[in-house]
PDB file of C-alpha atoms in Angstrom:
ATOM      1  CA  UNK A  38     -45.609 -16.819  24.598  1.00  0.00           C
ATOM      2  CA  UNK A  39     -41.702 -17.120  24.250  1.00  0.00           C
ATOM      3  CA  UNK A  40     -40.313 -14.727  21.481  1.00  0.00           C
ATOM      4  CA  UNK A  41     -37.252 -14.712  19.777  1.00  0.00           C
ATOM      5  CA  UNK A  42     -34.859 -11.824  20.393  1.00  0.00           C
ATOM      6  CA  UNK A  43     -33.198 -10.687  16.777  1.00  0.00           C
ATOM      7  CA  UNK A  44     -29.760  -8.432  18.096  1.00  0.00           C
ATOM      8  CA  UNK A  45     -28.550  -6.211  15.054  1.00  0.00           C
ATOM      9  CA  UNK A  46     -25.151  -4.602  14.853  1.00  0.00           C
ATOM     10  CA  UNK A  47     -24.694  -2.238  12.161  1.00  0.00           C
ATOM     11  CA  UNK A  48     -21.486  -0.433  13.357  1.00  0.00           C
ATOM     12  CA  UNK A  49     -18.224  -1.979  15.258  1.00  0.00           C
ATOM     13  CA  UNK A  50     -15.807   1.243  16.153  1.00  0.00           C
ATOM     14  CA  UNK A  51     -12.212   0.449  17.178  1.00  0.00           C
ATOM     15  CA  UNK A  52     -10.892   2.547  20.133  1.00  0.00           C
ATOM     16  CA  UNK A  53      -7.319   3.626  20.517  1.00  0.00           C
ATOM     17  CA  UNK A  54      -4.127   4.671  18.415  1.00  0.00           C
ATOM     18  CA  UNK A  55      -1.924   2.783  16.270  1.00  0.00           C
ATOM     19  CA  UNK A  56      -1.486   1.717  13.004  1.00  0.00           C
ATOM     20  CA  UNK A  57      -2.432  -1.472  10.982  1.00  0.00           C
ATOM     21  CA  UNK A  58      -0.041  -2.747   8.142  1.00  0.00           C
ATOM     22  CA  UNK A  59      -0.707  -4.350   4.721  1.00  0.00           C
ATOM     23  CA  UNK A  60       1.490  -6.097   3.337  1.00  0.00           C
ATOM     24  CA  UNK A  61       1.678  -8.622   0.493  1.00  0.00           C
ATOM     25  CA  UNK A  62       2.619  -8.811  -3.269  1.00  0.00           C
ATOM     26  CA  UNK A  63       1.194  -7.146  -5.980  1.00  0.00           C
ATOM     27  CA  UNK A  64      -2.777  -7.346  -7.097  1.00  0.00           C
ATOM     28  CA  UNK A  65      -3.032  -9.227  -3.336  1.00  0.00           C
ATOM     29  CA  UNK A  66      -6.268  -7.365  -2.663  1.00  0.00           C
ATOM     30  CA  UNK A  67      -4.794  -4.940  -0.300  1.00  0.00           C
ATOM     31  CA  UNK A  68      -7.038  -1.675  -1.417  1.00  0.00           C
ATOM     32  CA  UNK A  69     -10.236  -3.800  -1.363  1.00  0.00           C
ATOM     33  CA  UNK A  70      -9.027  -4.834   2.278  1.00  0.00           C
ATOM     34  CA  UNK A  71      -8.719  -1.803   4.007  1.00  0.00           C
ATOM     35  CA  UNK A  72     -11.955  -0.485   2.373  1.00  0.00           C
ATOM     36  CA  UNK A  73     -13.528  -3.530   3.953  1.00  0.00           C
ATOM     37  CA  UNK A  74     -11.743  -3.229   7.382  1.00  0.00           C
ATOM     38  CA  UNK A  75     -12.680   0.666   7.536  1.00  0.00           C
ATOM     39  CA  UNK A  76     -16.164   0.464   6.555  1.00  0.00           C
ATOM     40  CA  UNK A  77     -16.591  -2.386   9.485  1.00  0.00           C
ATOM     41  CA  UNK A  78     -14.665  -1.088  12.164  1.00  0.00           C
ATOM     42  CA  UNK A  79     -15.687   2.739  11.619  1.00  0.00           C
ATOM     43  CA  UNK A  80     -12.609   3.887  10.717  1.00  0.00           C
ATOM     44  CA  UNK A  81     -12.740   7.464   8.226  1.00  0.00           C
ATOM     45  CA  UNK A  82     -11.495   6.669   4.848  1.00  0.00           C
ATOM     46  CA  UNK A  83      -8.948   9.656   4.699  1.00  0.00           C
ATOM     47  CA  UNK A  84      -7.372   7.524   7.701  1.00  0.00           C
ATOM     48  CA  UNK A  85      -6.699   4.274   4.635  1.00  0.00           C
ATOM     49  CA  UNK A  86      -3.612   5.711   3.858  1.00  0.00           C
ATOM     50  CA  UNK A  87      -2.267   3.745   0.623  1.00  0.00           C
ATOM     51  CA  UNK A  88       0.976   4.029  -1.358  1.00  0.00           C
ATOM     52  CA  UNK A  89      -0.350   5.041  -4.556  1.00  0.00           C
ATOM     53  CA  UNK A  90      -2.652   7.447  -2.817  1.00  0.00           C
ATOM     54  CA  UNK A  91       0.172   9.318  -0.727  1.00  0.00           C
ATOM     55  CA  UNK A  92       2.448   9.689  -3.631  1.00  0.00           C
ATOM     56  CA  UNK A  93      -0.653  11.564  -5.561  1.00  0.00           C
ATOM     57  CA  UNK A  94      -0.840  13.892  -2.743  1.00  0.00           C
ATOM     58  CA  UNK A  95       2.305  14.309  -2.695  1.00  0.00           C
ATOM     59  CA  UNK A  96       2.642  15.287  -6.209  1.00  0.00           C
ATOM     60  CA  UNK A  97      -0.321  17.313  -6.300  1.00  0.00           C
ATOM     61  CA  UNK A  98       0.841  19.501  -2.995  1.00  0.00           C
ATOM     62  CA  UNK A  99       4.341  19.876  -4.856  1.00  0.00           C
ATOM     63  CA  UNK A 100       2.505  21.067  -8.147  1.00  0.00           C
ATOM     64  CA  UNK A 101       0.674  23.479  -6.225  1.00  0.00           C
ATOM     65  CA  UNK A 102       3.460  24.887  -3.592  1.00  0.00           C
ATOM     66  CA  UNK A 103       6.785  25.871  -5.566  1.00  0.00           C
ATOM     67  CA  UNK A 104       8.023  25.529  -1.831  1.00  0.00           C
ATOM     68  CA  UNK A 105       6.927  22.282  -0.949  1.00  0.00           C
ATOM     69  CA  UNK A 106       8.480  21.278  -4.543  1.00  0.00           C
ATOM     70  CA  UNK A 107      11.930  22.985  -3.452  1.00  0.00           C
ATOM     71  CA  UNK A 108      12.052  21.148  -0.105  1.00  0.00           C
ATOM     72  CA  UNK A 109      11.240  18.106  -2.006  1.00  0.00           C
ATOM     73  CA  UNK A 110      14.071  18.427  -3.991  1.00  0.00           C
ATOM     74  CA  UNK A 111      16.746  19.797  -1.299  1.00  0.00           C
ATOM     75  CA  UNK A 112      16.119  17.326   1.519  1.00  0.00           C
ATOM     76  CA  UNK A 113      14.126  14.335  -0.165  1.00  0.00           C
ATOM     77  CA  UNK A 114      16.356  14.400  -3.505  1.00  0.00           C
ATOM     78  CA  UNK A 115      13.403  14.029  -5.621  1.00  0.00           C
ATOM     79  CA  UNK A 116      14.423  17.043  -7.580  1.00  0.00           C
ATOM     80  CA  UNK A 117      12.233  19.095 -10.515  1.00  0.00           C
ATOM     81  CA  UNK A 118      16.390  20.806 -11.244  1.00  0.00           C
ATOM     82  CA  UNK A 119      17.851  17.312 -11.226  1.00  0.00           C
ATOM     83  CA  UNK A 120      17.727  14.587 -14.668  1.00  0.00           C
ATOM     84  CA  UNK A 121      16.733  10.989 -13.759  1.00  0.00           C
ATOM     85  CA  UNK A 122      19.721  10.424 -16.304  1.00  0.00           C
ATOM     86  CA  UNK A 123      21.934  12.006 -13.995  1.00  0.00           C
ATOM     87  CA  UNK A 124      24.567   9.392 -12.886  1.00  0.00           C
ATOM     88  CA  UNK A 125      25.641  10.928 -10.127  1.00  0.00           C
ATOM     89  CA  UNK A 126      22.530  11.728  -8.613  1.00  0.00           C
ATOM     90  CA  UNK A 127      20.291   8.591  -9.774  1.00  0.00           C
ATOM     91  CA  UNK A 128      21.088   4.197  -9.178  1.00  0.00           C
ATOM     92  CA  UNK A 129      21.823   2.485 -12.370  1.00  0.00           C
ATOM     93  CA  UNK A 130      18.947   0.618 -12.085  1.00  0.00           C
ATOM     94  CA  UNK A 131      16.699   3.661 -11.772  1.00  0.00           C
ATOM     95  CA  UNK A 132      18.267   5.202 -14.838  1.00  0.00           C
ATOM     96  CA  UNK A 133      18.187   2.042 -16.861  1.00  0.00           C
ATOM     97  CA  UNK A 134      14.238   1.721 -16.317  1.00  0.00           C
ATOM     98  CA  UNK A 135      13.441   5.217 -16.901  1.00  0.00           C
ATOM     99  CA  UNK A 136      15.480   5.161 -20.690  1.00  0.00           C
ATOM    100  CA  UNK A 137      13.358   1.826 -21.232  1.00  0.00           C
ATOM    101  CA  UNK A 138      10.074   4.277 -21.260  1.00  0.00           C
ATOM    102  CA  UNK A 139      11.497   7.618 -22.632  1.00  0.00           C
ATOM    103  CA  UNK A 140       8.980   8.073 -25.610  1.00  0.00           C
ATOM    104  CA  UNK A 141       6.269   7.090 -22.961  1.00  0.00           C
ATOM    105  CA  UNK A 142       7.584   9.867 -20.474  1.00  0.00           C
ATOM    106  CA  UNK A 143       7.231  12.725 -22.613  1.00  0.00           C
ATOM    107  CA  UNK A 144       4.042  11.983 -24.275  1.00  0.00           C
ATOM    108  CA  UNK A 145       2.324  10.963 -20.779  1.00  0.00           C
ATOM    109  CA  UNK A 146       3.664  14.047 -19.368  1.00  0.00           C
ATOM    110  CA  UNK A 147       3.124  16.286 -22.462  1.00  0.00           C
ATOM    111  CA  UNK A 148       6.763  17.603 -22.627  1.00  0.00           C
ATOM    112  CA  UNK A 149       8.250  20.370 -24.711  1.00  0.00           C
ATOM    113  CA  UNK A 150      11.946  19.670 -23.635  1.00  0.00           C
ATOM    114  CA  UNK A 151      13.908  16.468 -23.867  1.00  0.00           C
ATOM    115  CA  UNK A 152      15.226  17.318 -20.070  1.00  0.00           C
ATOM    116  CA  UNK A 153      13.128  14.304 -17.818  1.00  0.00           C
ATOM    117  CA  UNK A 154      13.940  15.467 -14.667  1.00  0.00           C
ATOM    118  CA  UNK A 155      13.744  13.473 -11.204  1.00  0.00           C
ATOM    119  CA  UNK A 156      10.257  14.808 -10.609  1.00  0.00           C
ATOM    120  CA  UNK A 157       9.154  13.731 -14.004  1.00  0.00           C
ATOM    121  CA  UNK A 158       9.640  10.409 -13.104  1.00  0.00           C
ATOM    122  CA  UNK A 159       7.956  10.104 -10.050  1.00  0.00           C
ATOM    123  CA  UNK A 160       4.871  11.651 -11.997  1.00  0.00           C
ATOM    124  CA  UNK A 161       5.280   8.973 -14.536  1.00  0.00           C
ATOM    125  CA  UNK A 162       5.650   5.927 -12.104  1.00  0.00           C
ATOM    126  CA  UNK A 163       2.925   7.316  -9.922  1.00  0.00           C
ATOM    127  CA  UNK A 164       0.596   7.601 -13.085  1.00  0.00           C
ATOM    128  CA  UNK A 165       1.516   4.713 -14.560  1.00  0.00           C
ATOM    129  CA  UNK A 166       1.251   2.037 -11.440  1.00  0.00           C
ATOM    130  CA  UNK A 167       5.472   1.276 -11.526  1.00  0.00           C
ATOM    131  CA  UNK A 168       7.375   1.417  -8.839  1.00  0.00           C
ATOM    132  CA  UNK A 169       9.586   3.732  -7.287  1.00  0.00           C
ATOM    133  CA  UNK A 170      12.736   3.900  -5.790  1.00  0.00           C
ATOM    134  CA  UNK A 171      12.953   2.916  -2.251  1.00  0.00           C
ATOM    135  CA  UNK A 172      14.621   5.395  -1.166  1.00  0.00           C
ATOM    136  CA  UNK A 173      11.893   8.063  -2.417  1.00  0.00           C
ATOM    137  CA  UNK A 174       8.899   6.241  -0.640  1.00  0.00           C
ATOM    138  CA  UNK A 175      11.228   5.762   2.815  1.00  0.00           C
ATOM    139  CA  UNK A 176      11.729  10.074   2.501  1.00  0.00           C
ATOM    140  CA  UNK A 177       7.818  11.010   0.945  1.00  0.00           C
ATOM    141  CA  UNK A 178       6.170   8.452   4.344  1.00  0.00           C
ATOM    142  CA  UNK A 179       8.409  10.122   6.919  1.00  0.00           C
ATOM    143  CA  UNK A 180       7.661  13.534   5.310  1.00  0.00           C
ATOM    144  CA  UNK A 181       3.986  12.734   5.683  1.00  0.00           C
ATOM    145  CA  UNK A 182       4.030  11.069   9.167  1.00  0.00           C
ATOM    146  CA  UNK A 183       6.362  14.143  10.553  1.00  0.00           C
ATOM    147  CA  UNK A 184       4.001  16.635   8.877  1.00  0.00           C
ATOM    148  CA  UNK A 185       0.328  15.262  10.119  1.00  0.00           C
ATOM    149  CA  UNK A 186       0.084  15.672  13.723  1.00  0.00           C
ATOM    150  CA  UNK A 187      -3.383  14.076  13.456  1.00  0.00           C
ATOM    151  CA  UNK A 188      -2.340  10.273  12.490  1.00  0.00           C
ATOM    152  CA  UNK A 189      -0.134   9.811  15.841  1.00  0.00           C
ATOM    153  CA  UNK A 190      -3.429   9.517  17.681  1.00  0.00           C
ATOM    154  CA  UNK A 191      -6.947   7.165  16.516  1.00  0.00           C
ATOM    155  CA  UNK A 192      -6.501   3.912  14.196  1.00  0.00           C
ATOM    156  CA  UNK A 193      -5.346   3.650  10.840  1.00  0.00           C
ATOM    157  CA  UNK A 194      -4.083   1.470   7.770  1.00  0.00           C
ATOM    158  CA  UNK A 195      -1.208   1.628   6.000  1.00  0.00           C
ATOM    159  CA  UNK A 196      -1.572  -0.114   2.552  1.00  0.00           C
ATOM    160  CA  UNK A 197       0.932  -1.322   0.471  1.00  0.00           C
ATOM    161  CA  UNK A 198       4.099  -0.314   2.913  1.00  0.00           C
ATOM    162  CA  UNK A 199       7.160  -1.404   4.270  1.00  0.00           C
ATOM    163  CA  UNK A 200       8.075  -3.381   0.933  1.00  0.00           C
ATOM    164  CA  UNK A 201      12.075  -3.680   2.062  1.00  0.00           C
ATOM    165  CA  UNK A 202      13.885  -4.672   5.326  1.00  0.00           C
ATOM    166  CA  UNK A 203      15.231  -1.188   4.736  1.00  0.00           C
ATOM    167  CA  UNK A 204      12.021   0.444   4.502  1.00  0.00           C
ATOM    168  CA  UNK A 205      10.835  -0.869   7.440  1.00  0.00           C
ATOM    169  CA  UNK A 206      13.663  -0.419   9.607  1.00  0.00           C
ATOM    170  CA  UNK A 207      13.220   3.209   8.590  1.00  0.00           C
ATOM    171  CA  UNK A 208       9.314   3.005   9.664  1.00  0.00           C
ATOM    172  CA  UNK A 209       9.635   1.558  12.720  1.00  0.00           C
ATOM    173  CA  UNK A 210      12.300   4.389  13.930  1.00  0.00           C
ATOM    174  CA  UNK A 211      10.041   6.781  12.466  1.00  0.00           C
ATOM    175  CA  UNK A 212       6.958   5.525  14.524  1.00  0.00           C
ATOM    176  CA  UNK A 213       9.146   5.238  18.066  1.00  0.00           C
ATOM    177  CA  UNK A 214      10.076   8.881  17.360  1.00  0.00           C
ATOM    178  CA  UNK A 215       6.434  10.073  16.826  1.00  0.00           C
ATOM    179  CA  UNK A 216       5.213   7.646  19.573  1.00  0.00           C
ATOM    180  CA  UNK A 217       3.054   5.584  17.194  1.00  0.00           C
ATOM    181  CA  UNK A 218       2.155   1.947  17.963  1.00  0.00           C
ATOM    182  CA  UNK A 219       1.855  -1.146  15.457  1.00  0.00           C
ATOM    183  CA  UNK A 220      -1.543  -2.507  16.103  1.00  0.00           C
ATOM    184  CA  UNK A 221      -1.138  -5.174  13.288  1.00  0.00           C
ATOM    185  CA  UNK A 222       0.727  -6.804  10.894  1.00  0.00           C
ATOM    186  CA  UNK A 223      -1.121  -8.092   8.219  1.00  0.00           C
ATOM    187  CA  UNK A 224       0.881 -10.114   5.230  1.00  0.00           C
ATOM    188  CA  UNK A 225      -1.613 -10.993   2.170  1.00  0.00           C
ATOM    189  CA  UNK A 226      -0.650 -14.176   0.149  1.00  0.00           C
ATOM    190  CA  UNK A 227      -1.290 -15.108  -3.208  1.00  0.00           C
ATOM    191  CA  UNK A 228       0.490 -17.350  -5.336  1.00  0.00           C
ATOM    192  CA  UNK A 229       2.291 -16.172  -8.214  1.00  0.00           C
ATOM    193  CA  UNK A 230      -0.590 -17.507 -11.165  1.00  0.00           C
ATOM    194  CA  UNK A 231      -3.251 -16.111  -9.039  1.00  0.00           C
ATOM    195  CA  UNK A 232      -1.218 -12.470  -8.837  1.00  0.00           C
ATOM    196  CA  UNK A 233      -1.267 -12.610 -13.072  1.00  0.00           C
ATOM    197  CA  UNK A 234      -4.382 -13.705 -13.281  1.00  0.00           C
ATOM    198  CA  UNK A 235      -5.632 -10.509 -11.317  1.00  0.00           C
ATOM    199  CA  UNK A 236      -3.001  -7.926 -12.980  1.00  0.00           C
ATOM    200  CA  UNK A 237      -4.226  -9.367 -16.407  1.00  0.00           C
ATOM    201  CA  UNK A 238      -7.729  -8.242 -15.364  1.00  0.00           C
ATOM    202  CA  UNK A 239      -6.353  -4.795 -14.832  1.00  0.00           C
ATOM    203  CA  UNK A 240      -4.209  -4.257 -17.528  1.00  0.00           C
ATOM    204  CA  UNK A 241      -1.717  -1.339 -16.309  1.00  0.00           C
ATOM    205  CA  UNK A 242       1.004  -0.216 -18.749  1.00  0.00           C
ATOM    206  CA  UNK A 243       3.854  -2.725 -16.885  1.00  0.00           C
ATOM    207  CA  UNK A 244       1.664  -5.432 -16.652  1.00  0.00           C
ATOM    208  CA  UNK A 245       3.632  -7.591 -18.786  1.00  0.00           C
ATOM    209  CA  UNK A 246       4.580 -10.810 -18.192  1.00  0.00           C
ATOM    210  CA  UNK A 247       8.025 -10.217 -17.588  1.00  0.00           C
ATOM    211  CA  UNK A 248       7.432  -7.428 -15.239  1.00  0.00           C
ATOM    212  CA  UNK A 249       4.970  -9.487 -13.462  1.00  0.00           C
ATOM    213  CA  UNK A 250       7.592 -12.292 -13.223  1.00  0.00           C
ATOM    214  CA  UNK A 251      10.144  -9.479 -11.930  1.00  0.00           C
ATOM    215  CA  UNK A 252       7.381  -8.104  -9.451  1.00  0.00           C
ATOM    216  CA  UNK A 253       6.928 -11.512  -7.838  1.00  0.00           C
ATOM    217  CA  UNK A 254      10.489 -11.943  -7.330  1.00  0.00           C
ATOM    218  CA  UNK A 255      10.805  -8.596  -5.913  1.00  0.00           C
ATOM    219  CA  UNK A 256       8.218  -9.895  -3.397  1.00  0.00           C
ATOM    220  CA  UNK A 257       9.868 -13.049  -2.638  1.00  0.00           C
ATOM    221  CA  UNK A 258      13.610 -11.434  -2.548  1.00  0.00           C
ATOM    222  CA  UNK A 259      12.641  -8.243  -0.519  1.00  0.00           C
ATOM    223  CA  UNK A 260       9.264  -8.354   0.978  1.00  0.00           C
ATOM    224  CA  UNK A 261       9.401 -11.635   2.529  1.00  0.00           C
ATOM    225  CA  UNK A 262      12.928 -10.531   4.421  1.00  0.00           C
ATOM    226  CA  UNK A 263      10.774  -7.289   5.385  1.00  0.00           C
ATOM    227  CA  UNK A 264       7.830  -9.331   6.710  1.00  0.00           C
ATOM    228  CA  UNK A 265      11.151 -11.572   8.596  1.00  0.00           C
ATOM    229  CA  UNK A 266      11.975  -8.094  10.002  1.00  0.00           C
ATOM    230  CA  UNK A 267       8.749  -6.930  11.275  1.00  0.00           C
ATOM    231  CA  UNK A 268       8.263 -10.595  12.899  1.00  0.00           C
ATOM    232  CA  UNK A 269      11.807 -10.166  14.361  1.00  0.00           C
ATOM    233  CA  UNK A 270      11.346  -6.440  16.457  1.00  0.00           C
ATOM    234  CA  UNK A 271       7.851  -6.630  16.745  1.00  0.00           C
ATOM    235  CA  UNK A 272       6.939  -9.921  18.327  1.00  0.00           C
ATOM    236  CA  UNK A 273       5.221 -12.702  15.327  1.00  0.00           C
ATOM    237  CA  UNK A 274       2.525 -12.052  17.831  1.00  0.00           C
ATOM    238  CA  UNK A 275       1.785  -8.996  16.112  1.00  0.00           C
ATOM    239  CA  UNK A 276       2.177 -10.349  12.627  1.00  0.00           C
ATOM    240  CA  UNK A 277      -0.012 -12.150  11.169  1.00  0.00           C
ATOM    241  CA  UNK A 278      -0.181 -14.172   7.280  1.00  0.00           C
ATOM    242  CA  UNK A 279      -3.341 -14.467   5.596  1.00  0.00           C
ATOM    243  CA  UNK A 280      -4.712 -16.046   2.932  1.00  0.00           C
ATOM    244  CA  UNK A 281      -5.799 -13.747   0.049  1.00  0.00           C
ATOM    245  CA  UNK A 282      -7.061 -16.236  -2.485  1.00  0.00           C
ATOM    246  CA  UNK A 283     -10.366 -17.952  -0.979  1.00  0.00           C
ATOM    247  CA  UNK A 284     -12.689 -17.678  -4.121  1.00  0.00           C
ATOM    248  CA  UNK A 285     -16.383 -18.208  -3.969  1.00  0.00           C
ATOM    249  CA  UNK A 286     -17.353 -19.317  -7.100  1.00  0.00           C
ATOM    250  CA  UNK A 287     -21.880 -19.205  -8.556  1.00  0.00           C
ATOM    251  CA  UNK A 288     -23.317 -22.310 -10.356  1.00  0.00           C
ATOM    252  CA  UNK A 289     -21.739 -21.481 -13.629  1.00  0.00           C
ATOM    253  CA  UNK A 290     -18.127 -21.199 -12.410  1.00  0.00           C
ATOM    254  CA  UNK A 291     -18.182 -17.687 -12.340  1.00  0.00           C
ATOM    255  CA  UNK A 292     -16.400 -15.778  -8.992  1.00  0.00           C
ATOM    256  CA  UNK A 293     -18.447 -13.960  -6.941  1.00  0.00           C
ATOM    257  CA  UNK A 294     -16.318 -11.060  -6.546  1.00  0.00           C
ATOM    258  CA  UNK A 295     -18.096  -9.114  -2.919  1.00  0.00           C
ATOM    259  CA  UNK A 296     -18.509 -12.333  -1.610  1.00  0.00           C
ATOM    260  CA  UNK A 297     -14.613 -13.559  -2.335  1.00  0.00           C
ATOM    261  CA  UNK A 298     -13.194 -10.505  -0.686  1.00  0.00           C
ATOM    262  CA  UNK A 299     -15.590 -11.111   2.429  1.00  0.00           C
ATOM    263  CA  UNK A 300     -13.797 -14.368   3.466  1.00  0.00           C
ATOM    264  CA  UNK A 301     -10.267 -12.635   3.572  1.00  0.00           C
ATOM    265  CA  UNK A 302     -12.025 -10.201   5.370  1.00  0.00           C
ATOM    266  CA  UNK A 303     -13.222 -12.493   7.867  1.00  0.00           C
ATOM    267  CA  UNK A 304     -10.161 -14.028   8.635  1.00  0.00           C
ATOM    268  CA  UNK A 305      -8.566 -10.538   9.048  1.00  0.00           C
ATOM    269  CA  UNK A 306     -10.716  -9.428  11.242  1.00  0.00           C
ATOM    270  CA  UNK A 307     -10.007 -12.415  13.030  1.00  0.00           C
ATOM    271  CA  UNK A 308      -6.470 -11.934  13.177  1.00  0.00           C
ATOM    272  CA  UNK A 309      -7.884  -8.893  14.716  1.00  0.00           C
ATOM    273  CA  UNK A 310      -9.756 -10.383  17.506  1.00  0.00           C
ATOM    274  CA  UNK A 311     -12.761  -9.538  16.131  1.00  0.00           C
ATOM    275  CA  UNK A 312     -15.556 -11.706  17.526  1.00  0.00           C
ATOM    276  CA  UNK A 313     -16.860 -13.853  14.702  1.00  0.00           C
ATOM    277  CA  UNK A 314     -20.558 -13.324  16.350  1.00  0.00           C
ATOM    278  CA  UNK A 315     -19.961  -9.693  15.343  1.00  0.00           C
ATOM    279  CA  UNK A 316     -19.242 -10.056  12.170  1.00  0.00           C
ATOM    280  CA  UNK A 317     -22.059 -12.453  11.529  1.00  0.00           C
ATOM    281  CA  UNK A 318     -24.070 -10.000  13.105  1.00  0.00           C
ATOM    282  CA  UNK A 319     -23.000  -6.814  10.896  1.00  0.00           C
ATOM    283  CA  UNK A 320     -22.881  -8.978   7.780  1.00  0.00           C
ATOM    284  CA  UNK A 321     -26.485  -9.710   8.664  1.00  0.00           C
ATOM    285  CA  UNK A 322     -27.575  -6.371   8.315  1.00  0.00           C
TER     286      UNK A 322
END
């Protein structure tokens, strides 16, 4: 009597070092992503390494270690001594966008003095979802890469990072330094309605229209080029664009949400060179 033979894969665990980049615009899906990718490839959740979630470190290790704070301050120039007013420490643009949310600075950040120092602001955009100076993220990711021994060897994602041609000129030189490899690529793509229609949904302080209108442009006028760049010096072998809108909708026009995010997770793990019977297989389970 023939029998059929049911094969079961519950786990898929990636061997070697290097690091996998995601990139897109804003409310792309990148932190649902890399959940995705490290649940099916085995890879520890402390190794998803996203912006938002390095900049909280980093704020919490400076609020905790009055030395950590100093060498913030004396070789990253994000100073707790220095104002964010401070023309001749801070762009005009940076100083222009931290008057337009004074009242909101001191009573997020509970403040008894009127002095809003460099620091402060980096708590506030960090809190608050905004974004940064470049410069800042470039110093706080090389601080973190040159400090943790542990992430030059195994696999793991970087979320939300390079954003400029900048940027990632400055990551790649860090990486040859430390001897880490680029495993992938991976640029996210949404339109510009389907990036409102998600930061809508999630209602963050800035998530006005005109900042969302600014945002997108900032994507188009700064990540694209730093996509161009990555292409360029790595190889478009190793970069690779995605589609992050494939909806999946019940009966009633309603999206199913798990089930959306699983299709862009297929096709990244395809980009991967994941074998599709292998996902089928774990999905199965």
């Amino acid at each position: 009597m023939k029998r059929n033979l049911n094969i079961i894969i519950d786990k898929v665990r990636v061997k070697g070092d290097g690091a996998i980049l995601l990139i897109g615009p804003s409310g792309c899906g990148k932190g649902e992503i890399a959940k995705a990718l490290c649940n099916f490839l085995s890879i520890p959740q402390e190794r998803h390494l996203s912006m938002g979630d390095i900049l909280r470190r980093t704020i919490t290790k400076a609020n905790q270690n009055e030395e950590f704070k100093c060498t913030l301050g004396e070789r990253y120039k994000i100073s707790s001594n220095v104002s964010i007013f401070d023309k001749g420490e801070n762009t005009p643009e940076v100083i222009k966008k931290a008057e337009s949310y004074y009242n909101d600075i001191v009573l997020f950040l509970g403040l008894h003095t009127n002095a809003i120092s460099q620091f402060h602001w980096l708590e506030f955009c960090v809190g608050n979802g905004l974004l940064i100076p470049d410069q800042w993220a470039a110093s706080i990711i090389s601080a973190l890469f040159e400090s943790t021994p542990e992430l030059h060897e195994g696999v793991f994602i970087l979320d939300g990072y390079p954003r400029t041609e900048v940027a990632a000129e400055k990551l790649l030189n860090t990486f040859q330094n430390l001897n880490i490899s680029i495993i992938r690529v991976l640029h996210l793509f949404i339109t510009k309605e389907q990036m409102k229609a998600r930061a809508y949904n999630r209602r963050r302080i800035d998530d006005t229209e005109d900042s969302l209108e600014r945002r997108y442009e900032f994507y188009l006028e700064k990540v694209q080029p730093c996509v161009d760049y990555l292409k360029k010096n790595l190889g478009r072998n190793l970069v690779s664009l995605v589609d992050a809108h494939q909806p999946v909708y019940n009966g009633d026009g309603s999206l199913k949400v798990e089930e959306s995010i699983e299709k862009v997770v297929n096709n990244v793990l395809e980009e991967l060179g994941i074998p599709t019977f292998l996902m089928n297989s774990s999905h199965s389970t």
